[in-house]
Amino acid sequence: MTYRMLKAQSLDISYDHKKILDNFKVDVGKGEIVSIIGPNGSGKSTALKAMSRLIPVQKGKIFLDGKDLQLLGTKLISQTMSVLFQSNEPPSDITVEELVKYGRTPHKKWYERTNDEDLTIVEWAIEKTGLTLLKDRLVSSLSGGEAQRAWIAMSLAQRPKILLLDEPTTYLDIAHQLQLLELIHTLNRELGMTIVMVLHDLNQASIYSDKICVISKGIVVKYGTSEEVMTKEMIRDVYGVECEIDTHFHHGKPRINLMGISRVTTQ
């Protein structure tokens, strides 16, 4: 039986009397990579914010590592979960190494200074993300891909059990997108870290995920493996486009070839 690291149970979220998530459910096993996909405005980022307790829910429960998220202290949540959203703006004068050190904050009392154990973990996180030669550089001087790796290194320094990422490949060119996804995949496989991420690219979600959660208009319409979720019918119904599915690709994971706007949706 798979141990559940993160579970959202029947979540309802509304803004200004408009329902954003309706009976949202997701069940993430320990060591799984789960991608949340869906059209713009479907509630993907809202789901991620709810599961990290950044926004309140009107109904439902969230369980982190088997415990009710609402009953946990902020410090304990930070020791268990790390969250990265699209807009990460560090101070202009902070170096990569200094940024990564912030990842140790949840494990320190307010009066404690960085010790040798912290420095060892920071060095490990920097090495793991391939930033050793850049550790003295200002984060503001890095390329988009390098900066994303620096933020992930900070998250690694937290030593979390689960990492939540909101569209981590946004603003990156294709090469850096793939490098970042390979890094995420490596962290998952080598460290057993559970990953939940919002993605736009259907093929990236198909290739790099153990499970995929499809949201449309705030409702989960499919949840399962790539093979179970990535069908022509789902893509037509949710995205309004026709496609062909190639199943002889990347260890049997489906590859989606978009063909054009669905006539069904235009009639």
PDB file of C-alpha atoms in Angstrom:
ATOM      1  CA  MET A   1       0.000   0.000   0.000  1.00  0.00           C
ATOM      2  CA  THR A   2       1.416   3.398  -1.017  1.00  0.00           C
ATOM      3  CA  TYR A   3       1.949   5.875   1.824  1.00  0.00           C
ATOM      4  CA  ARG A   4       0.103   9.143   1.166  1.00  0.00           C
ATOM      5  CA  MET A   5       2.296  12.243   1.435  1.00  0.00           C
ATOM      6  CA  LEU A   6      -0.329  14.819   0.443  1.00  0.00           C
ATOM      7  CA  LYS A   7      -4.081  14.441   0.224  1.00  0.00           C
ATOM      8  CA  ALA A   8      -6.696  17.040  -0.679  1.00  0.00           C
ATOM      9  CA  GLN A   9     -10.201  15.934   0.200  1.00  0.00           C
ATOM     10  CA  SER A  10     -13.276  17.611  -1.328  1.00  0.00           C
ATOM     11  CA  LEU A  11     -11.905  21.167  -1.424  1.00  0.00           C
ATOM     12  CA  ASP A  12     -14.151  24.110  -2.297  1.00  0.00           C
ATOM     13  CA  ILE A  13     -12.594  27.551  -2.834  1.00  0.00           C
ATOM     14  CA  SER A  14     -14.402  30.720  -3.906  1.00  0.00           C
ATOM     15  CA  TYR A  15     -13.347  34.310  -4.607  1.00  0.00           C
ATOM     16  CA  ASP A  16     -15.944  37.100  -4.680  1.00  0.00           C
ATOM     17  CA  HIS A  17     -18.753  34.531  -4.715  1.00  0.00           C
ATOM     18  CA  LYS A  18     -17.201  32.763  -7.735  1.00  0.00           C
ATOM     19  CA  LYS A  19     -16.256  29.119  -7.196  1.00  0.00           C
ATOM     20  CA  ILE A  20     -12.647  28.464  -8.274  1.00  0.00           C
ATOM     21  CA  LEU A  21     -12.306  24.870  -7.052  1.00  0.00           C
ATOM     22  CA  ASP A  22     -15.294  22.549  -6.768  1.00  0.00           C
ATOM     23  CA  ASN A  23     -14.891  19.304  -4.790  1.00  0.00           C
ATOM     24  CA  PHE A  24     -11.172  19.166  -5.672  1.00  0.00           C
ATOM     25  CA  LYS A  25      -9.498  15.876  -4.778  1.00  0.00           C
ATOM     26  CA  VAL A  26      -5.956  14.648  -5.210  1.00  0.00           C
ATOM     27  CA  ASP A  27      -4.061  11.850  -3.484  1.00  0.00           C
ATOM     28  CA  VAL A  28      -0.259  11.987  -3.780  1.00  0.00           C
ATOM     29  CA  GLY A  29       1.785   8.964  -2.763  1.00  0.00           C
ATOM     30  CA  LYS A  30       5.203   9.197  -1.163  1.00  0.00           C
ATOM     31  CA  GLY A  31       7.908   9.555  -3.829  1.00  0.00           C
ATOM     32  CA  GLU A  32       5.490  10.313  -6.670  1.00  0.00           C
ATOM     33  CA  ILE A  33       5.716  13.102  -9.230  1.00  0.00           C
ATOM     34  CA  VAL A  34       2.231  14.508  -9.814  1.00  0.00           C
ATOM     35  CA  SER A  35       1.574  17.199 -12.417  1.00  0.00           C
ATOM     36  CA  ILE A  36      -1.534  19.379 -12.408  1.00  0.00           C
ATOM     37  CA  ILE A  37      -2.613  20.451 -15.893  1.00  0.00           C
ATOM     38  CA  GLY A  38      -5.566  22.280 -17.425  1.00  0.00           C
ATOM     39  CA  PRO A  39      -6.500  25.390 -19.405  1.00  0.00           C
ATOM     40  CA  ASN A  40      -5.711  28.894 -18.162  1.00  0.00           C
ATOM     41  CA  GLY A  41      -8.019  29.911 -15.341  1.00  0.00           C
ATOM     42  CA  SER A  42      -8.992  26.358 -14.477  1.00  0.00           C
ATOM     43  CA  GLY A  43      -7.755  26.577 -10.871  1.00  0.00           C
ATOM     44  CA  LYS A  44      -4.321  24.923 -11.079  1.00  0.00           C
ATOM     45  CA  SER A  45      -2.366  27.518  -9.100  1.00  0.00           C
ATOM     46  CA  THR A  46      -5.252  27.958  -6.671  1.00  0.00           C
ATOM     47  CA  ALA A  47      -5.087  24.232  -5.897  1.00  0.00           C
ATOM     48  CA  LEU A  48      -1.348  24.487  -5.227  1.00  0.00           C
ATOM     49  CA  LYS A  49      -1.818  27.507  -2.947  1.00  0.00           C
ATOM     50  CA  ALA A  50      -4.550  25.725  -1.021  1.00  0.00           C
ATOM     51  CA  MET A  51      -2.404  22.622  -0.532  1.00  0.00           C
ATOM     52  CA  SER A  52       0.411  24.793   0.842  1.00  0.00           C
ATOM     53  CA  ARG A  53      -2.022  26.652   3.161  1.00  0.00           C
ATOM     54  CA  LEU A  54      -1.397  30.004   1.505  1.00  0.00           C
ATOM     55  CA  ILE A  55      -5.106  30.527   0.955  1.00  0.00           C
ATOM     56  CA  PRO A  56      -8.093  29.321   3.007  1.00  0.00           C
ATOM     57  CA  VAL A  57     -10.559  26.707   1.861  1.00  0.00           C
ATOM     58  CA  GLN A  58     -14.297  27.019   2.417  1.00  0.00           C
ATOM     59  CA  LYS A  59     -14.829  23.267   2.564  1.00  0.00           C
ATOM     60  CA  GLY A  60     -12.756  20.101   2.713  1.00  0.00           C
ATOM     61  CA  LYS A  61      -9.502  18.987   4.316  1.00  0.00           C
ATOM     62  CA  ILE A  62      -5.842  18.706   3.384  1.00  0.00           C
ATOM     63  CA  PHE A  63      -3.539  16.124   4.935  1.00  0.00           C
ATOM     64  CA  LEU A  64       0.252  16.526   4.876  1.00  0.00           C
ATOM     65  CA  ASP A  65       2.268  13.443   5.783  1.00  0.00           C
ATOM     66  CA  GLY A  66      -0.884  11.994   7.330  1.00  0.00           C
ATOM     67  CA  LYS A  67      -1.677  15.045   9.491  1.00  0.00           C
ATOM     68  CA  ASP A  68      -4.433  17.654   9.127  1.00  0.00           C
ATOM     69  CA  LEU A  69      -2.696  20.653   7.541  1.00  0.00           C
ATOM     70  CA  GLN A  70      -4.862  23.154   9.448  1.00  0.00           C
ATOM     71  CA  LEU A  71      -3.656  21.766  12.775  1.00  0.00           C
ATOM     72  CA  LEU A  72       0.073  21.979  11.980  1.00  0.00           C
ATOM     73  CA  GLY A  73       2.361  24.813  12.969  1.00  0.00           C
ATOM     74  CA  THR A  74       3.929  26.913  10.229  1.00  0.00           C
ATOM     75  CA  LYS A  75       7.440  25.833  11.227  1.00  0.00           C
ATOM     76  CA  LEU A  76       6.586  22.143  10.987  1.00  0.00           C
ATOM     77  CA  ILE A  77       4.953  22.683   7.587  1.00  0.00           C
ATOM     78  CA  SER A  78       8.104  24.470   6.378  1.00  0.00           C
ATOM     79  CA  GLN A  79      10.238  21.570   7.556  1.00  0.00           C
ATOM     80  CA  THR A  80       8.082  19.104   5.627  1.00  0.00           C
ATOM     81  CA  MET A  81       7.046  21.063   2.533  1.00  0.00           C
ATOM     82  CA  SER A  82       8.764  23.582   0.277  1.00  0.00           C
ATOM     83  CA  VAL A  83       6.800  25.703  -2.207  1.00  0.00           C
ATOM     84  CA  LEU A  84       8.068  27.695  -5.191  1.00  0.00           C
ATOM     85  CA  PHE A  85       5.790  29.959  -7.192  1.00  0.00           C
ATOM     86  CA  GLN A  86       6.428  31.727 -10.493  1.00  0.00           C
ATOM     87  CA  SER A  87       7.518  35.105  -9.141  1.00  0.00           C
ATOM     88  CA  ASN A  88      10.602  34.782  -6.957  1.00  0.00           C
ATOM     89  CA  GLU A  89      12.324  38.110  -6.360  1.00  0.00           C
ATOM     90  CA  PRO A  90      15.414  38.009  -4.130  1.00  0.00           C
ATOM     91  CA  PRO A  91      17.107  41.159  -2.789  1.00  0.00           C
ATOM     92  CA  SER A  92      19.342  42.610  -5.496  1.00  0.00           C
ATOM     93  CA  ASP A  93      22.541  42.117  -3.473  1.00  0.00           C
ATOM     94  CA  ILE A  94      22.140  38.471  -2.410  1.00  0.00           C
ATOM     95  CA  THR A  95      24.435  35.730  -3.682  1.00  0.00           C
ATOM     96  CA  VAL A  96      23.423  32.188  -4.593  1.00  0.00           C
ATOM     97  CA  GLU A  97      25.010  30.794  -1.439  1.00  0.00           C
ATOM     98  CA  GLU A  98      23.261  33.367   0.763  1.00  0.00           C
ATOM     99  CA  LEU A  99      19.917  32.566  -0.857  1.00  0.00           C
ATOM    100  CA  VAL A 100      20.373  28.845  -0.310  1.00  0.00           C
ATOM    101  CA  LYS A 101      21.201  29.457   3.362  1.00  0.00           C
ATOM    102  CA  TYR A 102      17.690  30.831   3.824  1.00  0.00           C
ATOM    103  CA  GLY A 103      16.474  27.282   3.276  1.00  0.00           C
ATOM    104  CA  ARG A 104      17.822  26.382   6.717  1.00  0.00           C
ATOM    105  CA  THR A 105      15.578  28.943   8.469  1.00  0.00           C
ATOM    106  CA  PRO A 106      12.725  26.515   9.305  1.00  0.00           C
ATOM    107  CA  HIS A 107      15.212  24.349  11.210  1.00  0.00           C
ATOM    108  CA  LYS A 108      16.655  27.169  13.331  1.00  0.00           C
ATOM    109  CA  LYS A 109      15.482  29.043  16.387  1.00  0.00           C
ATOM    110  CA  TRP A 110      15.497  32.827  15.954  1.00  0.00           C
ATOM    111  CA  TYR A 111      18.710  33.223  17.975  1.00  0.00           C
ATOM    112  CA  GLU A 112      20.646  30.329  16.377  1.00  0.00           C
ATOM    113  CA  ARG A 113      23.375  31.002  13.865  1.00  0.00           C
ATOM    114  CA  THR A 114      24.356  28.918  10.878  1.00  0.00           C
ATOM    115  CA  ASN A 115      26.444  25.969  12.058  1.00  0.00           C
ATOM    116  CA  ASP A 116      28.655  23.387  10.355  1.00  0.00           C
ATOM    117  CA  GLU A 117      25.725  21.046   9.698  1.00  0.00           C
ATOM    118  CA  ASP A 118      23.829  23.857   7.983  1.00  0.00           C
ATOM    119  CA  LEU A 119      26.834  24.728   5.826  1.00  0.00           C
ATOM    120  CA  THR A 120      27.253  21.088   4.821  1.00  0.00           C
ATOM    121  CA  ILE A 121      23.610  20.919   3.746  1.00  0.00           C
ATOM    122  CA  VAL A 122      23.878  24.234   1.859  1.00  0.00           C
ATOM    123  CA  GLU A 123      26.983  23.019   0.043  1.00  0.00           C
ATOM    124  CA  TRP A 124      25.218  19.756  -0.813  1.00  0.00           C
ATOM    125  CA  ALA A 125      22.166  21.616  -2.195  1.00  0.00           C
ATOM    126  CA  ILE A 126      24.359  23.881  -4.320  1.00  0.00           C
ATOM    127  CA  GLU A 127      26.316  20.920  -5.678  1.00  0.00           C
ATOM    128  CA  LYS A 128      23.149  18.914  -6.344  1.00  0.00           C
ATOM    129  CA  THR A 129      21.734  21.706  -8.506  1.00  0.00           C
ATOM    130  CA  GLY A 130      24.991  22.270 -10.413  1.00  0.00           C
ATOM    131  CA  LEU A 131      25.640  25.744  -9.007  1.00  0.00           C
ATOM    132  CA  THR A 132      29.040  25.290  -7.342  1.00  0.00           C
ATOM    133  CA  LEU A 133      30.813  27.601  -9.806  1.00  0.00           C
ATOM    134  CA  LEU A 134      28.058  30.192  -9.420  1.00  0.00           C
ATOM    135  CA  LYS A 135      27.655  30.212  -5.635  1.00  0.00           C
ATOM    136  CA  ASP A 136      29.316  33.633  -5.238  1.00  0.00           C
ATOM    137  CA  ARG A 137      27.356  35.231  -8.062  1.00  0.00           C
ATOM    138  CA  LEU A 138      24.465  37.583  -7.366  1.00  0.00           C
ATOM    139  CA  VAL A 139      21.149  35.837  -8.000  1.00  0.00           C
ATOM    140  CA  SER A 140      20.017  38.928  -9.931  1.00  0.00           C
ATOM    141  CA  SER A 141      22.854  38.368 -12.434  1.00  0.00           C
ATOM    142  CA  LEU A 142      21.859  34.783 -13.284  1.00  0.00           C
ATOM    143  CA  SER A 143      20.006  33.574 -16.345  1.00  0.00           C
ATOM    144  CA  GLY A 144      16.426  32.374 -15.936  1.00  0.00           C
ATOM    145  CA  GLY A 145      17.432  28.722 -15.799  1.00  0.00           C
ATOM    146  CA  GLU A 146      20.258  29.368 -13.337  1.00  0.00           C
ATOM    147  CA  ALA A 147      17.984  31.419 -11.082  1.00  0.00           C
ATOM    148  CA  GLN A 148      15.368  28.656 -11.049  1.00  0.00           C
ATOM    149  CA  ARG A 149      18.050  26.195  -9.980  1.00  0.00           C
ATOM    150  CA  ALA A 150      19.129  28.571  -7.205  1.00  0.00           C
ATOM    151  CA  TRP A 151      15.593  28.698  -5.817  1.00  0.00           C
ATOM    152  CA  ILE A 152      15.338  24.913  -5.997  1.00  0.00           C
ATOM    153  CA  ALA A 153      18.671  24.680  -4.164  1.00  0.00           C
ATOM    154  CA  MET A 154      17.187  26.851  -1.410  1.00  0.00           C
ATOM    155  CA  SER A 155      14.229  24.476  -1.244  1.00  0.00           C
ATOM    156  CA  LEU A 156      16.565  21.475  -1.039  1.00  0.00           C
ATOM    157  CA  ALA A 157      18.369  23.092   1.880  1.00  0.00           C
ATOM    158  CA  GLN A 158      15.068  22.891   3.761  1.00  0.00           C
ATOM    159  CA  ARG A 159      15.345  19.101   3.421  1.00  0.00           C
ATOM    160  CA  PRO A 160      11.596  18.850   2.686  1.00  0.00           C
ATOM    161  CA  LYS A 161       9.730  15.619   2.093  1.00  0.00           C
ATOM    162  CA  ILE A 162       7.599  17.252  -0.603  1.00  0.00           C
ATOM    163  CA  LEU A 163       8.251  20.021  -3.122  1.00  0.00           C
ATOM    164  CA  LEU A 164       5.426  22.045  -4.723  1.00  0.00           C
ATOM    165  CA  LEU A 165       6.242  23.937  -7.927  1.00  0.00           C
ATOM    166  CA  ASP A 166       3.988  26.374  -9.769  1.00  0.00           C
ATOM    167  CA  GLU A 167       4.858  26.364 -13.480  1.00  0.00           C
ATOM    168  CA  PRO A 168       8.622  25.989 -12.881  1.00  0.00           C
ATOM    169  CA  THR A 169       9.440  26.127 -16.611  1.00  0.00           C
ATOM    170  CA  THR A 170       7.689  29.462 -17.270  1.00  0.00           C
ATOM    171  CA  TYR A 171       9.949  32.068 -18.942  1.00  0.00           C
ATOM    172  CA  LEU A 172      12.628  29.461 -19.727  1.00  0.00           C
ATOM    173  CA  ASP A 173      13.726  28.483 -23.217  1.00  0.00           C
ATOM    174  CA  ILE A 174      13.210  24.879 -24.301  1.00  0.00           C
ATOM    175  CA  ALA A 175      16.712  23.684 -23.369  1.00  0.00           C
ATOM    176  CA  HIS A 176      16.482  25.154 -19.872  1.00  0.00           C
ATOM    177  CA  GLN A 177      12.966  23.763 -19.454  1.00  0.00           C
ATOM    178  CA  LEU A 178      14.227  20.242 -20.126  1.00  0.00           C
ATOM    179  CA  GLN A 179      17.299  20.728 -17.914  1.00  0.00           C
ATOM    180  CA  LEU A 180      15.090  21.827 -15.044  1.00  0.00           C
ATOM    181  CA  LEU A 181      12.663  18.935 -15.493  1.00  0.00           C
ATOM    182  CA  GLU A 182      15.564  16.491 -15.608  1.00  0.00           C
ATOM    183  CA  LEU A 183      16.839  17.998 -12.345  1.00  0.00           C
ATOM    184  CA  ILE A 184      13.401  17.609 -10.753  1.00  0.00           C
ATOM    185  CA  HIS A 185      13.239  14.007 -11.993  1.00  0.00           C
ATOM    186  CA  THR A 186      16.710  13.305 -10.562  1.00  0.00           C
ATOM    187  CA  LEU A 187      15.809  14.770  -7.164  1.00  0.00           C
ATOM    188  CA  ASN A 188      12.719  12.601  -7.104  1.00  0.00           C
ATOM    189  CA  ARG A 189      14.518   9.393  -8.040  1.00  0.00           C
ATOM    190  CA  GLU A 190      17.700   9.878  -5.982  1.00  0.00           C
ATOM    191  CA  LEU A 191      16.220  11.473  -2.867  1.00  0.00           C
ATOM    192  CA  GLY A 192      12.721   9.977  -2.938  1.00  0.00           C
ATOM    193  CA  MET A 193      11.309  13.500  -2.818  1.00  0.00           C
ATOM    194  CA  THR A 194       7.609  13.828  -3.583  1.00  0.00           C
ATOM    195  CA  ILE A 195       6.919  16.450  -6.266  1.00  0.00           C
ATOM    196  CA  VAL A 196       3.658  18.220  -7.130  1.00  0.00           C
ATOM    197  CA  MET A 197       3.921  20.722  -9.966  1.00  0.00           C
ATOM    198  CA  VAL A 198       1.697  22.766 -12.228  1.00  0.00           C
ATOM    199  CA  LEU A 199       2.682  22.440 -15.896  1.00  0.00           C
ATOM    200  CA  HIS A 200       1.349  23.867 -19.145  1.00  0.00           C
ATOM    201  CA  ASP A 201       3.141  21.604 -21.613  1.00  0.00           C
ATOM    202  CA  LEU A 202       1.197  18.369 -22.088  1.00  0.00           C
ATOM    203  CA  ASN A 203       4.156  16.348 -23.309  1.00  0.00           C
ATOM    204  CA  GLN A 204       6.359  17.465 -20.425  1.00  0.00           C
ATOM    205  CA  ALA A 205       3.616  16.421 -18.011  1.00  0.00           C
ATOM    206  CA  SER A 206       3.238  13.087 -19.792  1.00  0.00           C
ATOM    207  CA  ILE A 207       6.949  12.262 -19.754  1.00  0.00           C
ATOM    208  CA  TYR A 208       7.969  13.448 -16.289  1.00  0.00           C
ATOM    209  CA  SER A 209       4.947  12.498 -14.170  1.00  0.00           C
ATOM    210  CA  ASP A 210       3.905   9.366 -12.342  1.00  0.00           C
ATOM    211  CA  LYS A 211       0.369  10.745 -12.113  1.00  0.00           C
ATOM    212  CA  ILE A 212      -1.473  13.605 -13.817  1.00  0.00           C
ATOM    213  CA  CYS A 213      -4.365  15.614 -12.407  1.00  0.00           C
ATOM    214  CA  VAL A 214      -6.485  17.357 -15.055  1.00  0.00           C
ATOM    215  CA  ILE A 215      -8.558  20.349 -13.919  1.00  0.00           C
ATOM    216  CA  SER A 216     -11.219  22.041 -16.011  1.00  0.00           C
ATOM    217  CA  LYS A 217     -13.343  24.891 -14.639  1.00  0.00           C
ATOM    218  CA  GLY A 218     -12.277  24.047 -11.113  1.00  0.00           C
ATOM    219  CA  ILE A 219     -13.249  20.383 -11.329  1.00  0.00           C
ATOM    220  CA  VAL A 220     -10.926  17.366 -11.506  1.00  0.00           C
ATOM    221  CA  VAL A 221     -11.947  15.576 -14.696  1.00  0.00           C
ATOM    222  CA  LYS A 222      -9.198  12.937 -14.742  1.00  0.00           C
ATOM    223  CA  TYR A 223      -6.531  11.680 -12.360  1.00  0.00           C
ATOM    224  CA  GLY A 224      -4.184   8.821 -13.128  1.00  0.00           C
ATOM    225  CA  THR A 225      -1.100   7.776 -15.067  1.00  0.00           C
ATOM    226  CA  SER A 226      -0.121   9.364 -18.370  1.00  0.00           C
ATOM    227  CA  GLU A 227      -1.497   6.357 -20.211  1.00  0.00           C
ATOM    228  CA  GLU A 228      -4.829   6.662 -18.425  1.00  0.00           C
ATOM    229  CA  VAL A 229      -5.173  10.440 -18.675  1.00  0.00           C
ATOM    230  CA  MET A 230      -3.632  11.506 -21.989  1.00  0.00           C
ATOM    231  CA  THR A 231      -6.340  10.550 -24.454  1.00  0.00           C
ATOM    232  CA  LYS A 232      -7.667  12.248 -27.573  1.00  0.00           C
ATOM    233  CA  GLU A 233     -11.070  12.518 -25.924  1.00  0.00           C
ATOM    234  CA  MET A 234      -9.704  14.269 -22.814  1.00  0.00           C
ATOM    235  CA  ILE A 235      -7.696  16.771 -24.844  1.00  0.00           C
ATOM    236  CA  ARG A 236     -10.668  17.505 -27.101  1.00  0.00           C
ATOM    237  CA  ASP A 237     -13.067  17.936 -24.174  1.00  0.00           C
ATOM    238  CA  VAL A 238     -10.757  19.949 -21.902  1.00  0.00           C
ATOM    239  CA  TYR A 239      -8.619  21.956 -24.333  1.00  0.00           C
ATOM    240  CA  GLY A 240     -10.870  22.069 -27.398  1.00  0.00           C
ATOM    241  CA  VAL A 241      -8.209  20.769 -29.783  1.00  0.00           C
ATOM    242  CA  GLU A 242      -7.766  17.638 -31.862  1.00  0.00           C
ATOM    243  CA  CYS A 243      -4.605  15.556 -31.527  1.00  0.00           C
ATOM    244  CA  GLU A 244      -2.916  12.285 -32.299  1.00  0.00           C
ATOM    245  CA  ILE A 245      -1.361  10.184 -29.532  1.00  0.00           C
ATOM    246  CA  ASP A 246       1.947   8.404 -30.120  1.00  0.00           C
ATOM    247  CA  THR A 247       2.316   5.628 -27.545  1.00  0.00           C
ATOM    248  CA  HIS A 248       5.722   4.391 -28.780  1.00  0.00           C
ATOM    249  CA  PHE A 249       7.679   7.195 -27.153  1.00  0.00           C
ATOM    250  CA  HIS A 250       9.853   7.614 -24.050  1.00  0.00           C
ATOM    251  CA  HIS A 251       9.317   4.239 -22.351  1.00  0.00           C
ATOM    252  CA  GLY A 252       5.750   3.980 -23.547  1.00  0.00           C
ATOM    253  CA  LYS A 253       4.590   7.352 -22.237  1.00  0.00           C
ATOM    254  CA  PRO A 254       2.134   9.043 -24.615  1.00  0.00           C
ATOM    255  CA  ARG A 255       3.312  11.877 -26.845  1.00  0.00           C
ATOM    256  CA  ILE A 256       0.645  14.357 -27.904  1.00  0.00           C
ATOM    257  CA  ASN A 257       0.742  15.790 -31.421  1.00  0.00           C
ATOM    258  CA  LEU A 258      -1.686  18.703 -31.613  1.00  0.00           C
ATOM    259  CA  MET A 259      -3.586  18.922 -34.905  1.00  0.00           C
ATOM    260  CA  GLY A 260      -5.811  21.989 -34.596  1.00  0.00           C
ATOM    261  CA  ILE A 261      -8.930  23.462 -33.033  1.00  0.00           C
ATOM    262  CA  SER A 262     -11.696  20.926 -32.545  1.00  0.00           C
ATOM    263  CA  ARG A 263     -14.696  21.461 -34.836  1.00  0.00           C
ATOM    264  CA  VAL A 264     -16.906  20.297 -31.987  1.00  0.00           C
ATOM    265  CA  THR A 265     -15.916  23.318 -29.886  1.00  0.00           C
ATOM    266  CA  THR A 266     -16.340  25.808 -32.722  1.00  0.00           C
ATOM    267  CA  GLN A 267     -19.843  24.780 -33.713  1.00  0.00           C
TER     268      GLN A 267
END
